[in-house]
Amino acid sequence: STLEGLKLVQRDEGGVVTAFREDVLRGLAQEQKAIPARWLYDDAGSQLFEDITQLPEYYPTRAETEILKGQSDSFANMIAPGCAVVEFGSGSSVKTPLLLSAIDPAAYVPLDISGDFLRASAKELAGKFPDLPIHPVEADFMGQVQLPSDVAKLPKLGFFPGSTIGNMVARTGVDLLRSMRETLGEGAKLLIGMDLIKDTDVLEAAYDDAAGVTAQFNYNLIRRINRELEGNVDLGALVHEARWNDDYARVEMHLVARRDLDFTVAGTQFSLAKGESIHTENSHKFNRRTSAMMLLAGGWEPQARWLDSKGLFSLILAEA
Ligand code: AVI
């Protein structure tokens, strides 16, 4: 049973495997089976996501990059020079340099839970901006983070691109926005990417590309369960599906059973009936009003909003 699984969990050492096992066993015991999306991002999953950002169907990365390139004058006008840019996540090799070149900050503070990612990207950035002080902080930014004393006196700009906020349910997203406000302090600004609601076909194609890379990204979760949690899920019995949920304004990724199947994970037995699914990710989409509502609920007042030329994606500047 799930309870026995949880007891096992407390006895073992590896904290990450333990948390993974707990989340998977709890998620598979639910009526609608669901596994938190963060488990998609092991090394293989992170590489697959990088590949996704290059796909013709996956427009968000290109659209946001276009805004960052095209609006550098607007950023320079609205954001104080000499601020500290605090990036939530260790930074993209393309987007971060575009922002930093536009606003000429006094310091850059990437926050990431993975020290390895953090060091690698800080090193890459130091090569491009040799005069910019970089202060990487290894921390879970879902809670308040203590910023280095070097940047205490500088105005702060938070940067959270990619519409990663959309991977959280509203309550978690609002909690994160509030934590960001606490981390950055009174008077701070936040530049945040929020993907837009659009034609269902365009949205579903972005999460179910013709080359099947997103499907592999989804299947990788099952490979990880089979490898790390002694699972025996027959991957051939599951098919990747991207589903627009109009009530929640989100694209959902599911793994749908092609036939009835039984399997075991960490000693616990589960079954899926043909057509049932494991829900593996949400990607919420926004419009002008819902993005403003979300930001306001998190303690941020929207000040400016930019779209790419096709109107697919929004980048919003908000003030604490
Ligand atoms: C990381 N995140 C913003 C991506 C998204 O678009 O929701 C994750 C992703 N999942 C499938 N494709 C991309």
Coordinates of C-alpha atoms in Angstrom, one line a residue, residues 122-259:
A122 CA 27.5 31.8 -14.1
K123 CA 30.8 30.8 -15.7
E124 CA 29.3 31.2 -19.2
L125 CA 27.9 34.6 -18.4
A126 CA 31.1 35.8 -16.8
G127 CA 32.8 35.2 -20.2
K128 CA 30.3 37.5 -21.9
F129 CA 30.2 40.2 -19.2
P130 CA 33.7 40.2 -17.7
D131 CA 33.0 43.5 -15.7
L132 CA 29.7 42.5 -14.2
P133 CA 29.8 41.2 -10.6
I134 CA 28.0 37.8 -10.5
H135 CA 26.8 36.4 -7.2
P136 CA 25.2 33.0 -7.7
V137 CA 23.0 31.7 -4.8
E138 CA 22.1 28.1 -4.4
A139 CA 18.6 28.2 -3.0
D140 CA 15.0 27.0 -3.5
F141 CA 13.4 30.2 -4.7
M142 CA 9.9 28.9 -3.9
G143 CA 10.5 30.4 -0.5
Q144 CA 12.1 33.7 0.6
V145 CA 15.8 33.8 -0.3
Q146 CA 18.5 35.9 1.6
L147 CA 20.3 37.9 -1.1
P148 CA 24.1 38.5 -0.8
S149 CA 25.0 41.6 1.2
D150 CA 26.9 43.0 -1.8
V151 CA 23.6 43.8 -3.5
A152 CA 21.7 44.9 -0.4
K153 CA 21.7 48.6 -1.3
L154 CA 21.0 48.2 -5.0
P155 CA 17.6 48.6 -6.6
K156 CA 16.3 45.1 -7.6
L157 CA 14.9 43.7 -10.8
G158 CA 13.6 40.2 -10.6
F159 CA 13.7 38.2 -13.9
F160 CA 11.5 35.1 -14.4
P161 CA 11.2 34.4 -18.1
G162 CA 9.8 31.4 -20.0
S163 CA 6.3 31.4 -18.6
T164 CA 7.6 29.0 -15.9
I165 CA 4.9 30.5 -13.7
G166 CA 2.4 28.8 -15.9
N167 CA 3.7 25.4 -14.8
M168 CA 2.2 26.1 -11.3
V169 CA -1.4 25.9 -10.3
A170 CA -2.7 29.4 -9.3
R171 CA -2.2 29.0 -5.6
T172 CA 1.4 27.9 -6.0
G173 CA 2.1 30.6 -8.5
V174 CA 0.7 33.3 -6.2
D175 CA 2.8 31.9 -3.3
L176 CA 5.9 32.2 -5.5
L177 CA 5.1 35.8 -6.5
R178 CA 4.7 36.7 -2.8
S179 CA 8.0 35.0 -2.0
M180 CA 9.7 36.9 -4.8
R181 CA 8.4 40.1 -3.3
E182 CA 9.8 39.2 0.1
T183 CA 13.2 38.2 -1.5
L184 CA 13.4 41.4 -3.6
G185 CA 11.9 43.9 -1.1
E186 CA 9.8 47.0 -1.3
G187 CA 10.1 49.1 -4.5
A188 CA 11.5 46.1 -6.5
K189 CA 10.5 45.4 -10.1
L190 CA 9.8 42.1 -11.8
L191 CA 10.1 41.2 -15.5
I192 CA 8.1 38.1 -16.0
G193 CA 7.2 36.0 -19.1
M194 CA 3.6 34.8 -19.3
D195 CA 2.4 32.8 -22.3
L196 CA -0.9 33.8 -23.9
I197 CA -4.2 31.9 -24.5
K198 CA -4.5 31.2 -28.3
D199 CA -5.9 28.9 -30.9
T200 CA -6.2 25.4 -29.4
D201 CA -4.5 23.8 -32.4
V202 CA -1.4 26.0 -32.0
L203 CA -1.3 25.3 -28.3
E204 CA -1.7 21.5 -28.6
A205 CA 0.9 21.3 -31.4
A206 CA 3.4 23.2 -29.2
Y207 CA 3.1 20.4 -26.7
D208 CA 2.8 17.5 -29.2
D209 CA 5.3 18.3 -31.9
A210 CA 5.6 16.3 -35.1
A211 CA 9.2 15.1 -34.4
G212 CA 8.0 13.6 -31.1
V213 CA 10.5 15.4 -28.9
T214 CA 7.8 16.4 -26.3
A215 CA 6.6 12.9 -26.3
Q216 CA 10.1 11.7 -25.4
F217 CA 10.2 14.4 -22.7
N218 CA 7.1 12.9 -21.2
Y219 CA 8.2 9.3 -21.6
N220 CA 11.4 10.1 -19.9
L221 CA 9.5 10.4 -16.7
I222 CA 8.4 6.8 -17.0
R223 CA 12.0 5.7 -17.8
R224 CA 13.1 7.5 -14.7
I225 CA 10.4 5.8 -12.5
N226 CA 11.4 2.4 -13.9
R227 CA 15.1 3.1 -13.3
E228 CA 15.1 4.9 -10.0
L229 CA 12.0 3.5 -8.3
E230 CA 12.2 -0.1 -9.5
G231 CA 9.2 0.3 -11.7
N232 CA 8.1 -2.0 -14.4
V233 CA 5.8 0.2 -16.4
D234 CA 5.5 -1.0 -20.0
L235 CA 6.2 2.3 -21.8
G236 CA 4.8 0.8 -25.0
A237 CA 1.4 0.8 -23.4
L238 CA 1.4 4.5 -22.9
V239 CA 0.9 7.3 -25.4
H240 CA 1.8 11.0 -25.0
E241 CA -1.1 13.4 -25.2
A242 CA -1.3 17.3 -25.0
R243 CA -4.8 18.4 -24.0
W244 CA -6.2 21.9 -23.8
N245 CA -8.3 22.3 -20.6
D246 CA -10.4 25.3 -21.3
D247 CA -11.9 25.5 -17.8
Y248 CA -8.4 26.0 -16.3
A249 CA -6.9 27.7 -19.4
R250 CA -4.0 25.3 -19.5
V251 CA -2.3 22.7 -21.7
E252 CA -2.0 19.4 -19.9
M253 CA 0.4 16.6 -20.7
H254 CA -0.9 13.1 -20.1
L255 CA 0.4 9.6 -20.6
V256 CA -2.7 7.7 -21.8
A257 CA -3.0 3.9 -21.5
R258 CA -3.5 2.2 -24.9
R259 CA -4.8 -0.9 -23.1

